[in-house]
Amino acid sequence: MLRPFDYYRPADMDEALALLGQGPEAAVLAGGTDLLVKMRRDSRRSPLVVDIKGLEECRGIGWENEHLSVGALTTFNDLLGSGEIREHFPLLIDAARVMGCCEIRQRATLGGNVVNASPGAESGSPLAVLQARVIVRGPQGSRQMPIEDFWQGVGKTALFPGELLTHVLIPRLPPGSRSAYLRRSRVRGMDLASVNVAVVVINPQVSKNRQIRVAMGAVAPMPLRARKVEAMLRGQEITPELLAGMREKIQEGLTPRVTSLRASPEYKKEMVAVLTEMALQRLLKR
Ligand SMILES: Cc1cc2nc3c(=O)[nH]c(=O)nc-3n(C[C@H](O)[C@H](O)[C@H](O)COP(=O)(O)OP(=O)(O)OC[C@H]3O[C@@H](n4cnc5c(N)ncnc54)[C@H](O)[C@@H]3O)c2cc1C
């Protein structure tokens, strides 16, 4: 049952920040697809809900110097409809396509997905591998940080009470770069990822200049870059032996939680290796 709460829809950022400043229990509502589920389950109590959908400052997708700035209120359907995302960051299209269902994609925002900080969230490994940064705004002004510093554990972020996420900044990739996102879930229909992988390949055609970035979701409390694997693959000819080594290395030190409802640690470790190899083969074949 949903407990009674006060609902506000501020018209601008100053009003939103003033409302959020009323206390740590004030909750930001964007699409509401996570927040309302939690409030209905009573796992989150928020007597004051601040609906930020009226904040123009948190909307829009556009280039600012060498970053694509994506407003926190961008929905997953907005991502799917964006020519810039499609052309420059196709892995985000792969991710948006498998996110929930059309009705969820129409409401669910990128900002909500990032702040909800679920380890297997659809935007998690793609934004980690893209080396995205986030801009947050609070009573003291704006601050910026790498997205990997923003996530601090399952459902935990670096946001202080009273702060809002306003934008995600994605650095431009060198021309010719390729990217892909793959996930496995328990069922073919709507389900959260049991495990997911995001891969970026820079200079795919020339192995000595090639850089490969890999990030994984739902194998640790936060999306995780596979930096040792990246170092191993850097500038190398991709051979069956190298891929076999990669499959071993990517599993090293991974300890997915045994209490996951979606998959066993063994399955997750195996699949993270399989999905990374599949993504690499897809990106290097063309
Ligand atoms: C049926 C269903 C299917 C789903 N399928 C998937 C799926 O396949 N993959 C997946 O990753 N997720 C899935 N989800 C989860 C959810 O839809 C996403 O996490 C979504 O992106 C959350 O965005 P939202 O705008 O609805 O967030 P909200 O529910 O509005 O907010 C989520 C959290 O973030 C906070 N918040 C939101 N925006 C901001 C902001 N700008 N600044 C500060 N705090 C903010 C809220 O206070 C809340 O704590 C699903 C949910 C449902 C109900």
CSV table of C-alpha atoms and ligand atoms in Angstrom, one decimal:
chain,number,residue,atom,x,y,z
A,1,MET,CA,0.0,0.0,0.0
A,2,LEU,CA,1.2,3.5,-0.8
A,3,ARG,CA,1.4,5.7,2.3
A,4,PRO,CA,0.2,9.3,2.0
A,5,PHE,CA,2.8,11.8,0.9
A,6,ASP,CA,3.0,15.4,-0.1
A,7,TYR,CA,3.6,15.9,-3.8
A,8,TYR,CA,5.3,18.9,-5.4
A,9,ARG,CA,6.1,19.7,-9.0
A,10,PRO,CA,8.6,22.6,-8.9
A,11,ALA,CA,8.8,24.8,-12.0
A,12,ASP,CA,12.5,25.5,-11.8
A,13,MET,CA,15.8,24.4,-10.2
A,14,ASP,CA,15.7,26.9,-7.3
A,15,GLU,CA,12.3,25.8,-6.2
A,16,ALA,CA,13.3,22.1,-6.5
A,17,LEU,CA,16.4,22.7,-4.4
A,18,ALA,CA,14.4,24.6,-1.8
A,19,LEU,CA,12.0,21.7,-1.5
A,20,LEU,CA,14.7,19.0,-1.4
A,21,GLY,CA,16.4,21.1,1.3
A,22,GLN,CA,13.5,20.5,3.6
A,23,GLY,CA,15.0,17.3,4.9
A,24,PRO,CA,16.8,14.0,4.0
A,25,GLU,CA,13.4,12.2,3.6
A,26,ALA,CA,12.5,14.3,0.6
A,27,ALA,CA,12.6,12.1,-2.5
A,28,VAL,CA,13.2,13.0,-6.1
A,29,LEU,CA,10.6,11.6,-8.5
A,30,ALA,CA,11.6,11.4,-12.2
A,31,GLY,CA,9.8,8.6,-14.1
A,32,GLY,CA,8.8,6.9,-10.8
A,33,THR,CA,9.4,3.4,-12.1
A,34,ASP,CA,11.8,2.5,-9.2
A,35,LEU,CA,10.7,5.0,-6.6
A,36,LEU,CA,7.0,4.2,-6.6
A,37,VAL,CA,7.7,0.5,-6.5
A,38,LYS,CA,9.8,1.0,-3.4
A,39,MET,CA,7.3,3.3,-1.8
A,40,ARG,CA,4.5,0.9,-2.5
A,41,ARG,CA,6.5,-2.0,-1.0
A,42,ASP,CA,7.3,0.4,1.9
A,43,SER,CA,11.1,-0.3,1.5
A,44,ARG,CA,11.3,3.5,1.1
A,45,ARG,CA,9.3,6.0,3.1
A,46,SER,CA,9.1,9.6,1.7
A,47,PRO,CA,6.6,11.9,3.1
A,48,LEU,CA,7.7,14.6,0.6
A,49,VAL,CA,8.0,13.7,-3.1
A,50,VAL,CA,9.5,16.3,-5.5
A,51,ASP,CA,8.6,15.6,-9.1
A,52,ILE,CA,11.4,17.0,-11.3
A,53,LYS,CA,9.8,16.5,-14.7
A,54,GLY,CA,9.2,20.2,-15.0
A,55,LEU,CA,12.9,21.0,-14.8
A,56,GLU,CA,14.0,22.1,-18.3
A,57,GLU,CA,17.6,22.3,-17.0
A,58,CYS,CA,17.6,18.5,-16.8
A,59,ARG,CA,16.4,17.9,-20.4
A,60,GLY,CA,18.1,17.6,-23.8
A,61,ILE,CA,20.9,15.8,-25.6
A,62,GLY,CA,23.6,17.8,-27.2
A,63,TRP,CA,27.3,18.3,-27.7
A,64,GLU,CA,29.3,20.5,-25.4
A,65,ASN,CA,32.8,20.6,-26.7
A,66,GLU,CA,34.0,17.0,-26.7
A,67,HIS,CA,31.2,15.6,-24.5
A,68,LEU,CA,27.7,14.6,-25.3
A,69,SER,CA,25.6,16.1,-22.5
A,70,VAL,CA,22.5,14.0,-21.7
A,71,GLY,CA,19.9,15.5,-19.4
A,72,ALA,CA,19.0,13.4,-16.4
A,73,LEU,CA,15.3,13.4,-17.5
A,74,THR,CA,16.2,11.8,-20.9
A,75,THR,CA,14.0,8.7,-21.1
A,76,PHE,CA,15.1,5.4,-22.6
A,77,ASN,CA,12.8,6.0,-25.5
A,78,ASP,CA,14.5,9.4,-26.0
A,79,LEU,CA,17.8,7.5,-26.1
A,80,LEU,CA,16.4,5.2,-28.8
A,81,GLY,CA,15.2,8.2,-30.8
A,82,SER,CA,18.5,10.1,-30.6
A,83,GLY,CA,20.5,10.3,-33.8
A,84,GLU,CA,23.6,11.4,-31.8
A,85,ILE,CA,23.4,8.4,-29.5
A,86,ARG,CA,22.8,6.0,-32.4
A,87,GLU,CA,25.7,7.3,-34.4
A,88,HIS,CA,28.3,7.8,-31.6
A,89,PHE,CA,27.3,5.4,-28.8
A,90,PRO,CA,25.4,2.5,-30.3
A,91,LEU,CA,25.9,0.4,-27.1
A,92,LEU,CA,23.4,2.7,-25.4
A,93,ILE,CA,20.9,1.8,-28.1
A,94,ASP,CA,21.6,-1.9,-27.5
A,95,ALA,CA,21.0,-1.3,-23.8
A,96,ALA,CA,17.8,0.9,-24.2
A,97,ARG,CA,16.3,-1.7,-26.6
A,98,VAL,CA,16.3,-4.4,-23.9
A,99,MET,CA,15.3,-2.2,-21.0
A,100,GLY,CA,11.9,-3.1,-19.6
A,101,CYS,CA,9.0,-2.7,-22.1
A,102,CYS,CA,7.9,0.2,-24.2
A,103,GLU,CA,5.7,1.7,-21.4
A,104,ILE,CA,8.7,1.6,-19.0
A,105,ARG,CA,11.1,3.0,-21.5
A,106,GLN,CA,8.6,5.9,-22.1
A,107,ARG,CA,8.8,6.9,-18.4
A,108,ALA,CA,12.1,5.6,-17.1
A,109,THR,CA,14.9,8.2,-17.1
A,110,LEU,CA,18.6,7.8,-17.5
A,111,GLY,CA,19.1,9.8,-14.4
A,112,GLY,CA,16.8,7.6,-12.4
A,113,ASN,CA,18.6,4.5,-13.7
A,114,VAL,CA,22.0,6.0,-12.6
A,115,VAL,CA,20.8,7.2,-9.2
A,116,ASN,CA,19.0,4.0,-8.4
A,117,ALA,CA,22.4,2.4,-8.6
A,118,SER,CA,21.4,-1.2,-9.2
A,119,PRO,CA,24.5,-3.3,-10.1
A,120,GLY,CA,22.9,-4.7,-13.2
A,121,ALA,CA,21.1,-1.5,-14.4
A,122,GLU,CA,21.0,-1.2,-18.1
A,123,SER,CA,22.9,2.0,-18.3
A,124,GLY,CA,25.6,0.9,-15.7
A,125,SER,CA,28.2,-0.9,-17.7
A,126,PRO,CA,27.7,1.2,-20.8
A,127,LEU,CA,28.3,4.4,-19.0
A,128,ALA,CA,31.3,2.9,-17.1
A,129,VAL,CA,32.9,1.8,-20.3
A,130,LEU,CA,32.2,5.2,-21.9
A,131,GLN,CA,34.0,6.9,-19.0
A,132,ALA,CA,31.0,9.1,-18.4
A,133,ARG,CA,30.9,11.8,-15.9
A,134,VAL,CA,27.9,13.1,-13.9
A,135,ILE,CA,26.9,16.6,-13.0
A,136,VAL,CA,25.1,17.1,-9.7
A,137,ARG,CA,23.5,20.3,-8.4
A,138,GLY,CA,22.8,21.2,-4.8
A,139,PRO,CA,22.4,24.2,-2.6
A,140,GLN,CA,26.2,25.0,-2.9
A,141,GLY,CA,26.2,24.9,-6.7
A,142,SER,CA,27.3,22.2,-9.2
A,143,ARG,CA,29.9,19.6,-9.0
A,144,GLN,CA,31.1,16.9,-11.4
A,145,MET,CA,32.7,13.5,-11.0
A,146,PRO,CA,33.5,10.3,-12.9
A,147,ILE,CA,30.5,8.0,-12.9
A,148,GLU,CA,32.6,5.3,-11.3
A,149,ASP,CA,33.0,7.5,-8.2
A,150,PHE,CA,29.3,8.3,-8.2
A,151,TRP,CA,28.3,4.7,-7.5
A,152,GLN,CA,29.2,3.7,-4.0
A,153,GLY,CA,27.5,0.4,-3.5
A,154,VAL,CA,24.1,-1.3,-4.2
A,155,GLY,CA,21.6,1.6,-4.2
A,156,LYS,CA,24.2,4.0,-2.9
A,157,THR,CA,25.6,7.1,-4.6
A,158,ALA,CA,27.8,10.1,-3.8
A,159,LEU,CA,24.7,12.4,-3.8
A,160,PHE,CA,24.4,14.4,-0.6
A,161,PRO,CA,20.9,15.0,0.7
A,162,GLY,CA,19.3,17.9,-1.2
A,163,GLU,CA,21.3,17.3,-4.4
A,164,LEU,CA,20.1,16.4,-7.8
A,165,LEU,CA,21.7,14.6,-10.8
A,166,THR,CA,21.3,17.0,-13.7
A,167,HIS,CA,23.4,15.6,-16.6
A,168,VAL,CA,25.5,12.7,-17.7
A,169,LEU,CA,28.5,13.7,-19.9
A,170,ILE,CA,29.8,11.2,-22.3
A,171,PRO,CA,33.3,11.9,-23.9
A,172,ARG,CA,33.4,11.7,-27.7
A,173,LEU,CA,35.1,8.5,-28.9
A,174,PRO,CA,37.8,8.6,-31.6
A,175,PRO,CA,36.4,8.3,-35.1
A,176,GLY,CA,35.8,4.7,-36.2
A,177,SER,CA,35.4,3.4,-32.6
A,178,ARG,CA,32.8,0.6,-32.2
A,179,SER,CA,30.8,-0.5,-29.2
A,180,ALA,CA,28.3,-3.1,-28.1
A,181,TYR,CA,26.3,-4.1,-25.0
A,182,LEU,CA,25.1,-7.7,-24.4
A,183,ARG,CA,23.1,-9.1,-21.5
A,184,ARG,CA,21.6,-12.3,-20.3
A,185,SER,CA,18.4,-12.6,-18.3
A,186,ARG,CA,16.4,-15.4,-16.9
A,187,VAL,CA,13.5,-15.1,-19.4
A,188,ARG,CA,13.2,-13.7,-22.9
A,189,GLY,CA,10.4,-11.3,-21.8
A,190,MET,CA,10.8,-8.4,-19.4
A,191,ASP,CA,13.4,-9.2,-16.8
A,192,LEU,CA,16.4,-7.4,-15.3
A,193,ALA,CA,19.8,-8.6,-16.5
A,194,SER,CA,21.4,-11.5,-14.7
A,195,VAL,CA,24.7,-10.3,-16.1
A,196,ASN,CA,25.7,-7.8,-18.7
A,197,VAL,CA,28.8,-6.6,-20.5
A,198,ALA,CA,29.7,-3.4,-22.4
A,199,VAL,CA,32.7,-3.2,-24.8
A,200,VAL,CA,34.3,-0.3,-26.6
A,201,VAL,CA,36.9,-0.8,-29.3
A,202,ILE,CA,39.1,2.1,-30.3
A,203,ASN,CA,41.0,1.7,-33.6
A,204,PRO,CA,39.4,-1.6,-34.4
A,205,GLN,CA,41.2,-2.1,-37.8
A,206,VAL,CA,44.8,-1.7,-36.7
A,207,SER,CA,45.7,-4.1,-33.9
A,208,LYS,CA,48.9,-2.3,-32.8
A,209,ASN,CA,46.9,0.9,-32.1
A,210,ARG,CA,43.8,-0.9,-30.8
A,211,GLN,CA,42.4,-0.2,-27.3
A,212,ILE,CA,39.6,-2.3,-25.9
A,213,ARG,CA,37.5,-1.3,-22.9
A,214,VAL,CA,35.3,-3.7,-21.0
A,215,ALA,CA,32.8,-3.2,-18.2
A,216,MET,CA,30.5,-5.7,-16.5
A,217,GLY,CA,27.2,-5.4,-14.7
A,218,ALA,CA,25.6,-7.6,-12.0
A,219,VAL,CA,28.8,-9.3,-10.9
A,220,ALA,CA,29.7,-6.8,-8.2
A,221,PRO,CA,28.0,-4.2,-6.1
A,222,MET,CA,28.7,-1.6,-8.8
A,223,PRO,CA,29.3,-1.8,-12.6
A,224,LEU,CA,33.0,-2.8,-12.9
A,225,ARG,CA,35.7,-2.0,-15.5
A,226,ALA,CA,37.8,-5.1,-16.3
A,227,ARG,CA,41.1,-3.1,-16.4
A,228,LYS,CA,43.4,-6.1,-16.3
A,229,VAL,CA,41.7,-7.5,-19.3
A,230,GLU,CA,41.9,-4.2,-21.1
A,231,ALA,CA,45.6,-4.1,-20.5
A,232,MET,CA,46.0,-7.7,-21.7
A,233,LEU,CA,44.1,-7.0,-25.0
A,234,ARG,CA,45.7,-3.6,-25.7
A,235,GLY,CA,47.5,-3.5,-29.1
A,236,GLN,CA,47.3,-7.3,-29.5
A,237,GLU,CA,46.3,-9.4,-32.4
A,238,ILE,CA,43.2,-11.3,-31.3
A,239,THR,CA,44.0,-15.0,-31.4
A,240,PRO,CA,42.2,-18.0,-30.0
A,241,GLU,CA,45.0,-18.2,-27.3
A,242,LEU,CA,44.6,-14.6,-26.3
A,243,LEU,CA,40.8,-15.0,-26.1
A,244,ALA,CA,41.3,-18.1,-23.9
A,245,GLY,CA,43.5,-16.1,-21.6
A,246,MET,CA,41.0,-13.2,-21.6
A,247,ARG,CA,38.2,-15.6,-20.5
A,248,GLU,CA,40.3,-16.7,-17.5
A,249,LYS,CA,41.5,-13.2,-16.6
A,250,ILE,CA,38.1,-11.6,-16.7
A,251,GLN,CA,36.9,-14.1,-14.0
A,252,GLU,CA,39.8,-13.5,-11.7
A,253,GLY,CA,38.8,-11.9,-8.4
A,254,LEU,CA,35.1,-11.8,-9.3
A,255,THR,CA,32.9,-12.9,-6.4
A,256,PRO,CA,29.3,-12.3,-7.4
A,257,ARG,CA,26.9,-12.6,-4.5
A,258,VAL,CA,25.5,-16.0,-3.8
A,259,THR,CA,22.1,-14.6,-2.8
A,260,SER,CA,21.3,-13.3,-6.3
A,261,LEU,CA,17.8,-14.4,-7.3
A,262,ARG,CA,18.8,-14.3,-11.0
A,263,ALA,CA,21.9,-16.4,-11.4
A,264,SER,CA,24.5,-18.3,-9.5
A,265,PRO,CA,28.0,-16.8,-9.1
A,266,GLU,CA,29.4,-19.6,-11.4
A,267,TYR,CA,26.9,-18.8,-14.1
A,268,LYS,CA,27.7,-15.1,-13.9
A,269,LYS,CA,31.4,-15.6,-14.1
A,270,GLU,CA,31.1,-17.9,-17.0
A,271,MET,CA,28.7,-15.7,-18.9
A,272,VAL,CA,30.7,-12.5,-18.4
A,273,ALA,CA,33.6,-14.2,-20.3
A,274,VAL,CA,31.3,-15.6,-23.0
A,275,LEU,CA,29.5,-12.2,-23.5
A,276,THR,CA,32.8,-10.3,-23.7
A,277,GLU,CA,34.1,-12.7,-26.3
A,278,MET,CA,30.9,-12.5,-28.3
A,279,ALA,CA,31.0,-8.7,-28.2
A,280,LEU,CA,34.6,-8.6,-29.3
A,281,GLN,CA,33.9,-11.0,-32.2
A,282,ARG,CA,31.0,-8.9,-33.3
A,283,LEU,CA,33.0,-5.6,-33.1
A,284,LEU,CA,36.2,-6.9,-34.8
A,285,LYS,CA,34.5,-9.0,-37.5
A,286,ARG,CA,33.2,-6.0,-39.5
B,1,LIG,C1,8.3,-3.3,-14.9
B,1,LIG,C2,9.7,-2.8,-14.7
B,1,LIG,C3,10.8,-3.2,-15.6
B,1,LIG,C4,12.0,-2.7,-15.4
B,1,LIG,N1,13.0,-3.2,-16.3
B,1,LIG,C5,14.3,-2.7,-16.1
B,1,LIG,C6,15.3,-3.1,-17.0
B,1,LIG,O1,15.1,-4.0,-17.8
B,1,LIG,N2,16.6,-2.6,-16.8
B,1,LIG,C7,16.8,-1.7,-15.8
B,1,LIG,O2,18.0,-1.2,-15.7
B,1,LIG,N3,15.9,-1.2,-15.0
B,1,LIG,C8,14.6,-1.7,-15.1
B,1,LIG,N4,13.6,-1.2,-14.3
B,1,LIG,C9,13.9,-0.2,-13.3
B,1,LIG,C10,13.6,1.2,-13.6
B,1,LIG,O3,12.7,1.3,-14.7
B,1,LIG,C11,14.9,2.0,-14.1
B,1,LIG,O4,15.9,1.9,-13.1
B,1,LIG,C12,14.6,3.5,-14.4
B,1,LIG,O5,15.6,3.9,-15.3
B,1,LIG,C13,14.5,4.4,-13.3
B,1,LIG,O6,14.2,5.7,-13.7
B,1,LIG,P1,13.0,6.6,-13.2
B,1,LIG,O7,13.1,7.8,-14.0
B,1,LIG,O8,11.7,5.8,-13.3
B,1,LIG,O9,13.5,6.7,-11.7
B,1,LIG,P2,12.6,7.0,-10.4
B,1,LIG,O10,11.9,5.8,-10.0
B,1,LIG,O11,11.9,8.3,-10.5
B,1,LIG,O12,13.9,7.3,-9.4
B,1,LIG,C14,14.8,6.3,-9.1
B,1,LIG,C15,15.7,6.7,-7.9
B,1,LIG,O13,16.5,7.8,-8.4
B,1,LIG,C16,16.2,9.0,-7.7
B,1,LIG,N5,16.3,10.0,-8.8
B,1,LIG,C17,15.7,9.9,-10.0
B,1,LIG,N6,16.1,10.9,-10.8
B,1,LIG,C18,17.0,11.7,-10.0
B,1,LIG,C19,17.8,12.8,-10.3
B,1,LIG,N7,17.8,13.4,-11.5
B,1,LIG,N8,18.6,13.3,-9.3
B,1,LIG,C20,18.6,12.7,-8.1
B,1,LIG,N9,17.9,11.6,-7.8
B,1,LIG,C21,17.1,11.1,-8.7
B,1,LIG,C22,14.8,8.8,-7.1
B,1,LIG,O14,14.7,9.6,-5.9
B,1,LIG,C23,14.9,7.3,-6.8
B,1,LIG,O15,15.6,7.1,-5.6
B,1,LIG,C24,12.3,-1.7,-14.4
B,1,LIG,C25,11.3,-1.3,-13.6
B,1,LIG,C26,10.0,-1.8,-13.7
B,1,LIG,C27,8.9,-1.3,-12.8
